Coordinates of C-alpha atoms in Angstrom, one line a residue:
M11 CA -4.2 -16.0 -93.0
S12 CA -1.3 -14.1 -91.5
L13 CA -0.1 -10.9 -89.9
P14 CA 3.0 -8.8 -90.8
N15 CA 6.3 -9.9 -89.2
D16 CA 6.7 -6.6 -87.3
F17 CA 3.2 -6.9 -85.8
H18 CA 2.8 -5.6 -82.2
W19 CA 0.5 -7.5 -79.8
G20 CA -0.3 -7.2 -76.2
F21 CA -2.8 -5.9 -73.7
A22 CA -4.4 -2.5 -72.9
T23 CA -5.4 -0.7 -69.7
A24 CA -6.4 2.9 -68.6
S25 CA -5.0 4.9 -65.7
Y26 CA -8.1 5.5 -63.6
Q27 CA -9.3 1.9 -64.1
I28 CA -6.2 0.3 -62.7
E29 CA -3.8 2.7 -60.9
G30 CA -5.5 3.5 -57.6
A31 CA -3.3 5.6 -55.4
V32 CA -5.5 8.6 -56.0
D33 CA -3.9 10.6 -53.2
Q34 CA -0.3 9.3 -53.5
D35 CA 2.8 11.3 -54.5
G36 CA 1.0 14.5 -55.3
R37 CA -1.7 13.4 -57.7
G38 CA -4.7 15.7 -58.0
P39 CA -8.3 14.7 -58.3
S40 CA -9.8 14.0 -61.8
I41 CA -13.4 14.4 -62.8
W42 CA -13.8 10.7 -62.2
D43 CA -12.8 11.0 -58.6
T44 CA -15.5 13.6 -58.2
F45 CA -18.1 11.7 -60.3
C46 CA -17.7 8.5 -58.3
K47 CA -18.7 10.4 -55.1
I48 CA -22.2 11.2 -56.5
P49 CA -24.7 8.7 -55.1
G50 CA -26.1 6.4 -57.8
K51 CA -23.6 7.1 -60.5
I52 CA -21.6 3.9 -60.1
A53 CA -23.5 0.7 -60.1
D54 CA -21.9 -0.8 -57.0
G55 CA -21.1 2.6 -55.3
S56 CA -17.3 2.0 -55.9
S57 CA -14.5 4.1 -57.3
G58 CA -11.0 3.9 -58.7
D59 CA -9.5 4.9 -55.3
V60 CA -7.7 1.6 -55.1
A61 CA -8.7 -0.3 -58.3
C62 CA -5.9 -2.8 -59.1
D63 CA -3.3 -0.7 -57.2
S64 CA -1.2 -0.8 -60.4
Y65 CA 0.6 2.5 -59.4
N66 CA 2.3 0.4 -56.7
K67 CA 2.5 -2.8 -58.6
T68 CA 4.3 -1.8 -61.8
Q69 CA 6.9 -4.5 -61.4
E70 CA 4.3 -7.1 -60.9
D71 CA 2.4 -5.9 -64.0
I72 CA 5.5 -6.0 -66.2
A73 CA 6.4 -9.5 -64.9
L74 CA 2.8 -10.5 -65.9
L75 CA 3.1 -9.1 -69.3
K76 CA 6.5 -10.8 -69.8
E77 CA 5.1 -14.1 -68.6
L78 CA 2.3 -13.9 -71.1
G79 CA 4.7 -13.1 -73.9
A80 CA 3.3 -9.7 -74.8
T81 CA 5.5 -7.7 -77.2
A82 CA 3.7 -4.4 -76.4
Y83 CA 1.6 -2.7 -73.7
R84 CA -0.9 0.1 -74.2
F85 CA -1.5 2.2 -71.0
S86 CA -2.6 5.7 -70.2
I87 CA -1.2 8.5 -68.1
S88 CA -3.1 10.2 -65.4
W89 CA -3.1 13.9 -66.4
S90 CA -3.7 15.0 -62.8
R91 CA -0.7 12.9 -61.6
I92 CA 1.5 15.1 -63.9
I93 CA -0.2 18.5 -63.5
P94 CA -2.4 18.2 -60.4
L95 CA -4.4 21.3 -61.3
G96 CA -4.2 20.6 -65.0
G97 CA -3.6 24.0 -66.5
R98 CA -0.8 25.3 -68.7
N99 CA 0.3 27.7 -66.0
D100 CA 0.1 25.2 -63.2
S101 CA 3.0 23.4 -61.6
I102 CA 4.3 20.0 -62.6
N103 CA 4.4 17.2 -60.1
Q104 CA 7.8 15.7 -60.7
K105 CA 7.0 12.6 -58.7
G106 CA 4.3 11.8 -61.1
V107 CA 6.5 12.3 -64.1
D108 CA 9.3 10.2 -62.6
H109 CA 6.8 7.3 -62.1
Y110 CA 6.0 7.1 -65.8
V111 CA 9.7 7.6 -66.8
K112 CA 10.7 4.6 -64.7
F113 CA 7.7 2.6 -65.9
V114 CA 8.6 3.1 -69.6
D115 CA 12.3 2.3 -68.9
D116 CA 11.3 -0.9 -67.1
L117 CA 8.9 -1.9 -69.9
L118 CA 11.7 -1.4 -72.5
A119 CA 14.2 -3.3 -70.4
A120 CA 11.7 -6.2 -70.4
G121 CA 11.5 -6.1 -74.2
I122 CA 7.9 -4.7 -74.2
T123 CA 7.1 -1.7 -76.5
P124 CA 5.0 1.0 -74.7
F125 CA 2.0 2.5 -76.5
V126 CA 1.1 5.6 -74.4
T127 CA -2.3 7.2 -74.3
L128 CA -2.3 10.8 -73.0
F129 CA -6.0 11.0 -72.3
H130 CA -8.4 8.3 -71.3
W131 CA -11.3 10.4 -70.0
D132 CA -9.7 11.6 -66.7
V133 CA -9.6 15.4 -67.0
P134 CA -8.1 17.1 -63.9
D135 CA -11.1 18.2 -61.8
E136 CA -9.7 21.7 -61.3
L137 CA -10.3 22.4 -65.1
E138 CA -13.9 21.4 -64.7
K139 CA -14.3 23.9 -61.9
R140 CA -12.4 26.6 -63.7
Y141 CA -14.1 26.6 -67.1
R142 CA -16.2 23.4 -67.4
S143 CA -13.2 21.5 -69.0
L144 CA -14.3 19.9 -72.3
L145 CA -16.9 22.6 -73.0
S146 CA -14.2 25.2 -73.5
R147 CA -13.1 25.7 -77.1
K148 CA -10.5 28.3 -76.0
E149 CA -8.9 26.9 -72.9
F150 CA -9.1 23.1 -73.0
P151 CA -7.1 22.5 -76.2
L152 CA -4.2 24.7 -75.0
D153 CA -4.1 23.1 -71.5
F154 CA -4.1 19.7 -73.1
K155 CA -1.3 20.8 -75.5
R156 CA 0.9 21.8 -72.5
Y157 CA 0.3 18.6 -70.7
A158 CA 1.1 16.6 -73.9
G159 CA 4.3 18.6 -74.3
V160 CA 5.4 17.7 -70.7
M161 CA 5.1 14.0 -71.5
F162 CA 6.7 14.2 -74.9
A163 CA 9.7 15.8 -73.3
A164 CA 9.8 13.4 -70.4
L165 CA 9.4 10.2 -72.4
P166 CA 11.6 10.5 -75.5
K167 CA 12.0 6.7 -75.7
V168 CA 8.2 6.3 -76.4
K169 CA 7.7 5.9 -80.2
H170 CA 3.9 5.3 -80.2
W171 CA 1.6 8.0 -78.8
V172 CA -2.2 8.2 -78.6
T173 CA -3.6 11.6 -78.0
L174 CA -7.2 10.8 -77.0
N175 CA -9.1 7.6 -76.3
E176 CA -12.6 7.4 -77.7
P177 CA -13.7 11.0 -77.9
W178 CA -17.1 9.7 -78.8
C179 CA -17.5 8.4 -75.2
S180 CA -16.2 11.7 -73.7
S181 CA -18.8 13.5 -75.8
I182 CA -21.9 11.2 -75.8
Q183 CA -21.6 9.2 -72.6
A184 CA -20.7 12.2 -70.5
Y185 CA -22.8 15.0 -72.2
S186 CA -25.8 13.1 -73.7
A187 CA -26.3 10.0 -71.7
G188 CA -24.8 11.6 -68.6
I189 CA -23.4 8.3 -67.3
F190 CA -19.7 9.2 -67.6
A191 CA -17.9 12.1 -65.8
P192 CA -18.7 14.9 -65.5
G193 CA -22.2 13.7 -66.3
D194 CA -23.6 17.0 -67.7
D195 CA -26.6 16.1 -69.8
S196 CA -28.3 19.4 -69.3
R197 CA -28.0 20.3 -73.0
Q198 CA -28.2 17.0 -74.9
D199 CA -29.0 18.8 -78.1
I200 CA -25.7 20.8 -78.3
Y201 CA -23.1 19.9 -75.6
P202 CA -21.9 16.6 -77.2
W203 CA -21.1 18.3 -80.5
I204 CA -19.3 21.1 -78.8
V205 CA -17.2 18.7 -76.7
G206 CA -16.4 16.6 -79.8
H207 CA -15.1 19.7 -81.6
N208 CA -13.0 20.8 -78.7
L209 CA -11.5 17.3 -78.4
L210 CA -10.5 17.3 -82.1
L211 CA -8.8 20.7 -81.5
A212 CA -7.0 19.3 -78.4
H213 CA -5.8 16.3 -80.4
A214 CA -4.6 18.4 -83.3
H215 CA -2.7 20.8 -81.1
A216 CA -0.9 17.9 -79.4
V217 CA 0.0 16.4 -82.8
Q218 CA 1.3 19.7 -84.2
L219 CA 3.5 20.1 -81.1
Y220 CA 4.8 16.6 -81.3
R221 CA 5.6 16.8 -85.0
S222 CA 7.3 20.2 -84.7
E223 CA 9.4 19.6 -81.7
F224 CA 9.7 15.8 -80.9
K225 CA 9.0 13.6 -83.8
E226 CA 12.2 13.9 -85.7
A227 CA 14.4 13.1 -82.7
S228 CA 12.3 10.2 -81.5
Q229 CA 11.3 8.8 -84.9
G230 CA 7.9 8.1 -83.4
E231 CA 4.3 8.3 -84.4
I232 CA 1.1 9.8 -83.0
G233 CA -2.6 9.3 -83.6
V234 CA -6.1 9.3 -82.1
V235 CA -8.1 6.2 -81.0
L236 CA -11.7 6.0 -82.1
N237 CA -14.4 3.5 -81.1
G238 CA -16.9 2.0 -83.5
D239 CA -19.3 -0.9 -83.8
A240 CA -19.9 -2.9 -86.9
V241 CA -23.2 -2.6 -88.6
F242 CA -25.5 -4.7 -90.8
P243 CA -28.9 -3.6 -92.3
W244 CA -32.0 -4.8 -90.4
D245 CA -33.4 -5.6 -93.8
A246 CA -30.7 -6.2 -96.3
T247 CA -33.1 -5.7 -99.2
D248 CA -34.1 -2.2 -98.0
P249 CA -31.9 0.6 -99.4
A250 CA -33.0 2.8 -96.5
D251 CA -31.5 0.4 -94.0
V252 CA -28.3 0.1 -96.0
E253 CA -28.1 3.8 -96.0
A254 CA -28.8 4.0 -92.3
C255 CA -25.8 1.7 -91.7
E256 CA -23.5 4.2 -93.4
R257 CA -25.0 7.0 -91.5
K258 CA -24.5 5.2 -88.2
L259 CA -20.8 4.8 -89.0
E260 CA -20.5 8.4 -89.9
F261 CA -22.1 9.6 -86.7
T262 CA -19.8 7.4 -84.6
I263 CA -16.5 7.1 -86.5
G264 CA -16.8 9.7 -89.3
W265 CA -17.6 12.4 -86.7
F266 CA -13.9 12.4 -85.7
A267 CA -12.1 10.7 -88.5
D268 CA -13.6 12.7 -91.4
P269 CA -12.2 16.0 -90.1
I270 CA -8.8 14.4 -89.6
Y271 CA -8.7 12.8 -93.0
F272 CA -10.9 15.1 -95.1
G273 CA -11.1 18.4 -93.3
D274 CA -14.8 18.5 -92.3
Y275 CA -17.7 16.6 -90.6
P276 CA -19.7 14.1 -92.7
S277 CA -22.5 15.6 -94.7
S278 CA -25.1 13.4 -93.0
M279 CA -24.2 15.0 -89.7
R280 CA -24.4 18.5 -91.2
K281 CA -27.8 17.7 -92.7
Q282 CA -29.3 16.4 -89.4
L283 CA -27.6 18.7 -86.9
G284 CA -27.4 22.0 -88.7
D285 CA -25.8 24.8 -86.8
R286 CA -25.6 22.7 -83.7
L287 CA -22.5 21.1 -85.2
P288 CA -19.7 23.6 -84.9
E289 CA -18.0 25.0 -88.0
F290 CA -14.2 24.8 -88.4
T291 CA -12.4 28.0 -88.8
A292 CA -9.8 28.0 -91.6
E293 CA -7.1 27.8 -88.9
E294 CA -8.8 24.9 -87.1
R295 CA -9.3 23.0 -90.4
A296 CA -5.6 23.4 -91.3
L297 CA -4.6 22.2 -87.8
V298 CA -7.0 19.1 -87.7
Q299 CA -6.7 17.8 -91.3
G300 CA -3.9 15.3 -91.6
S301 CA -3.3 15.0 -87.9
N302 CA -3.0 11.2 -87.7
D303 CA 0.1 9.0 -88.3
F304 CA -2.1 6.0 -87.7
Y305 CA -5.7 5.0 -87.1
G306 CA -6.3 3.7 -83.6
M307 CA -9.3 1.4 -83.5
N308 CA -11.3 0.2 -80.5
H309 CA -13.9 -2.4 -81.4
Y310 CA -16.1 -4.9 -79.5
T311 CA -19.4 -5.6 -81.1
A312 CA -21.9 -5.3 -83.9
N313 CA -25.6 -4.3 -84.5
Y314 CA -28.4 -4.5 -87.0
V315 CA -29.5 -1.0 -88.0
K316 CA -33.0 0.0 -89.0
H317 CA -33.9 3.4 -90.4
R318 CA -36.6 5.6 -88.9
E319 CA -39.4 7.1 -90.9
T320 CA -40.0 10.0 -88.5
P321 CA -37.9 13.2 -88.2
A322 CA -34.8 13.0 -85.9
E323 CA -35.4 13.9 -82.3
L324 CA -33.4 16.9 -81.0
N325 CA -31.2 14.8 -78.8
D326 CA -30.6 12.0 -81.3
I327 CA -26.9 11.1 -81.5
A328 CA -26.9 8.1 -83.9
G329 CA -28.3 9.4 -87.2
N330 CA -32.1 8.8 -86.7
L331 CA -32.1 5.0 -86.7
D332 CA -32.6 2.1 -84.4
V333 CA -29.7 -0.1 -83.2
L334 CA -30.8 -3.7 -82.7
F335 CA -29.5 -7.2 -81.9
Y336 CA -32.0 -9.0 -84.1
N337 CA -32.7 -8.5 -87.8
K338 CA -35.9 -8.7 -89.8
R339 CA -35.6 -12.5 -90.1
G340 CA -35.1 -12.9 -86.4
D341 CA -31.4 -13.7 -86.6
C342 CA -29.4 -12.6 -83.5
I343 CA -26.1 -10.8 -83.9
G344 CA -24.4 -12.8 -81.1
E345 CA -24.6 -14.2 -77.6
E346 CA -25.3 -12.2 -74.5
T347 CA -22.5 -10.9 -72.3
Q348 CA -22.4 -9.1 -69.0
S349 CA -22.4 -5.8 -70.9
P350 CA -25.9 -5.0 -72.3
W351 CA -24.3 -3.3 -75.4
L352 CA -21.9 -6.1 -76.3
R353 CA -22.5 -9.3 -78.3
P354 CA -19.7 -11.0 -80.2
C355 CA -19.7 -10.9 -84.0
A356 CA -16.3 -11.5 -85.5
T357 CA -17.4 -11.1 -89.1
G358 CA -18.4 -7.6 -88.2
F359 CA -14.8 -6.9 -87.1
R360 CA -13.5 -7.9 -90.5
D361 CA -16.2 -5.8 -92.2
L362 CA -15.4 -2.7 -90.2
L363 CA -11.7 -3.0 -90.7
G364 CA -12.5 -3.0 -94.4
W365 CA -14.9 0.0 -94.2
I366 CA -12.3 2.1 -92.3
S367 CA -9.5 1.1 -94.8
R368 CA -11.6 2.0 -97.9
R369 CA -12.9 5.3 -96.5
Y370 CA -9.6 6.6 -95.2
Q371 CA -7.3 5.3 -98.0
Y372 CA -5.9 2.3 -96.2
P373 CA -4.1 3.9 -93.2
K374 CA -1.9 2.0 -90.8
I375 CA -4.3 0.6 -88.1
Y376 CA -3.6 -0.4 -84.6
V377 CA -6.5 -2.2 -82.9
T378 CA -6.0 -0.6 -79.5
E379 CA -8.9 -2.4 -77.7
N380 CA -10.8 -5.5 -78.3
G381 CA -12.4 -7.9 -75.8
T382 CA -15.5 -9.1 -74.1
S383 CA -17.2 -9.5 -70.7
I384 CA -18.9 -12.7 -69.8
K385 CA -22.4 -12.9 -68.5
G386 CA -22.4 -13.7 -64.8
E387 CA -18.6 -14.0 -64.6
D388 CA -18.3 -12.0 -61.3
D389 CA -20.7 -14.5 -59.6
L390 CA -18.4 -17.5 -60.3
S391 CA -15.6 -18.9 -58.1
R392 CA -12.0 -18.0 -59.0
E393 CA -11.4 -21.4 -60.4
E394 CA -14.4 -21.1 -62.7
I395 CA -13.4 -17.5 -63.8
L396 CA -9.9 -18.7 -64.8
E397 CA -11.5 -21.1 -67.3
D398 CA -13.0 -18.3 -69.4
D399 CA -13.7 -20.4 -72.5
F400 CA -16.2 -17.8 -73.8
R401 CA -13.5 -15.1 -73.9
V402 CA -11.0 -17.6 -75.4
Q403 CA -13.5 -18.2 -78.3
Y404 CA -14.0 -14.5 -78.7
F405 CA -10.3 -13.7 -79.1
D406 CA -9.7 -16.7 -81.3
Q407 CA -12.5 -15.7 -83.7
Y408 CA -11.7 -11.9 -83.7
V409 CA -7.9 -12.3 -84.1
K410 CA -8.5 -14.7 -87.0
A411 CA -11.0 -12.3 -88.6
M412 CA -8.3 -9.6 -88.3
A413 CA -5.7 -11.8 -90.0
V414 CA -8.1 -12.5 -92.8
A415 CA -8.7 -8.8 -93.3
S416 CA -4.9 -8.3 -93.4
S417 CA -4.3 -11.2 -95.8
L418 CA -7.2 -10.9 -98.1
D419 CA -8.7 -7.4 -97.9
G420 CA -5.6 -5.3 -98.0
V421 CA -6.1 -3.9 -94.5
N422 CA -2.9 -2.5 -93.1
V423 CA -3.3 -3.6 -89.5
R424 CA 0.0 -3.5 -87.5
G425 CA -1.0 -4.1 -83.9
Y426 CA -3.6 -5.5 -81.6
F427 CA -4.2 -5.0 -77.9
A428 CA -6.6 -7.1 -75.9
W429 CA -8.9 -5.3 -73.5
S430 CA -7.9 -5.8 -70.8
L431 CA -4.8 -7.0 -69.2
M432 CA -6.7 -7.4 -65.9
D433 CA -10.1 -7.0 -64.4
N434 CA -10.6 -3.4 -63.3
F435 CA -12.9 -0.5 -62.5
E436 CA -15.4 -0.6 -65.4
W437 CA -16.5 3.0 -65.2
A438 CA -20.3 3.3 -64.4
E439 CA -20.5 -0.5 -63.9
G440 CA -18.0 -0.4 -61.1
Y441 CA -16.4 -3.8 -60.4
Q442 CA -19.5 -5.9 -61.3
T443 CA -18.3 -6.4 -64.9
R444 CA -14.9 -8.0 -65.7
F445 CA -13.1 -7.6 -69.0
G446 CA -9.7 -8.9 -67.8
T447 CA -7.7 -11.7 -69.3
C448 CA -6.3 -11.9 -65.8
Y449 CA -8.5 -12.2 -62.7
V450 CA -8.0 -9.7 -60.0
D451 CA -8.9 -10.7 -56.5
Y452 CA -10.1 -7.4 -55.0
K453 CA -10.4 -9.0 -51.6
D454 CA -6.9 -10.3 -51.4
C455 CA -4.5 -7.4 -52.1
Q456 CA -5.5 -7.2 -55.8
K457 CA -3.6 -10.3 -56.7
R458 CA -3.5 -11.2 -60.4
Y459 CA -4.2 -14.6 -61.8
P460 CA -4.0 -15.3 -65.6
K461 CA -7.1 -16.7 -67.1
K462 CA -7.1 -19.2 -70.0
S463 CA -7.6 -16.3 -72.4
A464 CA -4.4 -14.6 -71.3
R465 CA -2.3 -17.6 -72.0
L466 CA -4.0 -18.1 -75.4
M467 CA -2.6 -14.9 -76.8
K468 CA 1.0 -15.9 -77.3
V469 CA 0.1 -19.2 -79.0
L470 CA -2.5 -17.4 -81.2
F471 CA -0.2 -14.6 -82.3
E472 CA 2.8 -16.8 -82.8
S473 CA 0.7 -18.9 -85.2
M474 CA -0.5 -15.8 -87.1
I475 CA 2.6 -13.5 -87.4
K476 CA 4.8 -14.1 -90.4
K477 CA 8.3 -15.3 -89.5
S478 CA 11.1 -12.9 -90.7

C-alpha cells in the first residue's frame, strides 16, 4: 500500500472563500459579491468580504503550509482581481496580477509547488450584467480565454494549471437548484445544460491557448477538475439499480469528461434530455476532445442509488433515480456530518478512482479536493475543535483507500489535496460549516490554529509515499 515517490500532497482553497479584501487594490465585484447581498441566499447572512483575509495574510498562509509539511498548495485566482470588468477588451489590474506573481514566487521559495485554478465559480459581475455570463456560448468562452492567457503569461513558473473547478456545480447548483451565484433557476429544464456546454468550451479554449503558446516553454500541464460521488446500488441484485448507478456517474462525471475524452456527451444523457442537451459543432468537438493533460478529481462522499419506474421529470438532473444514504437492507452509507449531502465512505473512494481510470484509459489523476465537515463543530470551543478526531479518521481512511487503488488497482494517482487548508466561507452555508484542517477564529483577526487533522497529514503521507 504505497504512493509514487514523486507524489504531491498538500491542501486546497478557493479565492472567494478565503481572500476577503473585496475592494482592495482594484478588485472588481464577482457574481458571489452580488449574490451574497440577496437576503436569504446565505444561511447566516454573511459573505466573503473579509473571509480569512488571506489576501493580506499570504506570508502567514505559506508559513502554515511549511509548518505542516505540505509539498504543494492548490489555490484559485480571483478573475475580477485580474480583469475587474472581466471582458477580453477590458483593462488589466496590474496590482492584482502582481499579488499572484509574488505569491507564486514565495510559495516556490518555500519549497511548495503551486497548483493554480483559474476559475472557482467567481465570474466577474460585469459579465453577468453584459450578457448573463455563463449562459453565453459566444462571449463567455472567449473572455475566459483572454483572462487565462493573462495568467499564463504572468505566471510562467507555474507548471500545474486547472481551468475550471467543478463545472457541475456552476451548472446545477446555480441554474437548477438556484443556491449558488448567480442563482438563476428560471429555466431548470434547459439552462444547466447550456451552461455546462459553455464551460466545456471555455475550458477547451484555455487549454488550446496554453498548449499553443505556453506549454513548451514552461513544460507544464493543464486540466479540468470534476466532482463526483461514489455510487452503490440500492438493491445489488436488481440490474435496474446497477444500471442506475452507471447513469448517475454519467450525468455527473461523464457529462464533462466524456466530451473531453470521447468527443460527445454520454448516450444516457442524450436519451433522456433530447435536444435540451446542446450539440457540438465539428469545430467545438475538435477543440474539446483531448483537452486534458490530467484528470482533476474532487470527491467527498457516496450514495446508494435506486432507479425510478416513472418517466424522468423535466427538471431532473441526475438520470431519473433516487440518491439515498440507506440501501434495501437498511445499511447506512456512513455517519452524519454537518453537511446534509456528505457521509464518509472510504471504500467508495477506491471504487470511484477505479471507475474513472477504467472509463478514461487510466489518466494521471490529481485528487484536488477531499475532506469532511463535522456535525456540530462550529458549536464547540476552540480547544474541542482542534481535537477533530472524526476528520482525522476520515483522512486516514480515505488516503489509505487511495493508496490501495494506486498499489492494487493500477490507478495512476499522482497528487492529493485536503479540503481545506483552513475554515472558510462555505458558500450558501456561510461560516456555519467548517471544512478546515486549521481552525480560523473569525472573532480574533482570522487567526489560524492547526487542528489534529492538519498535523496528521505529514505523518500519513510520509508513511505512504515510496522513498526514491
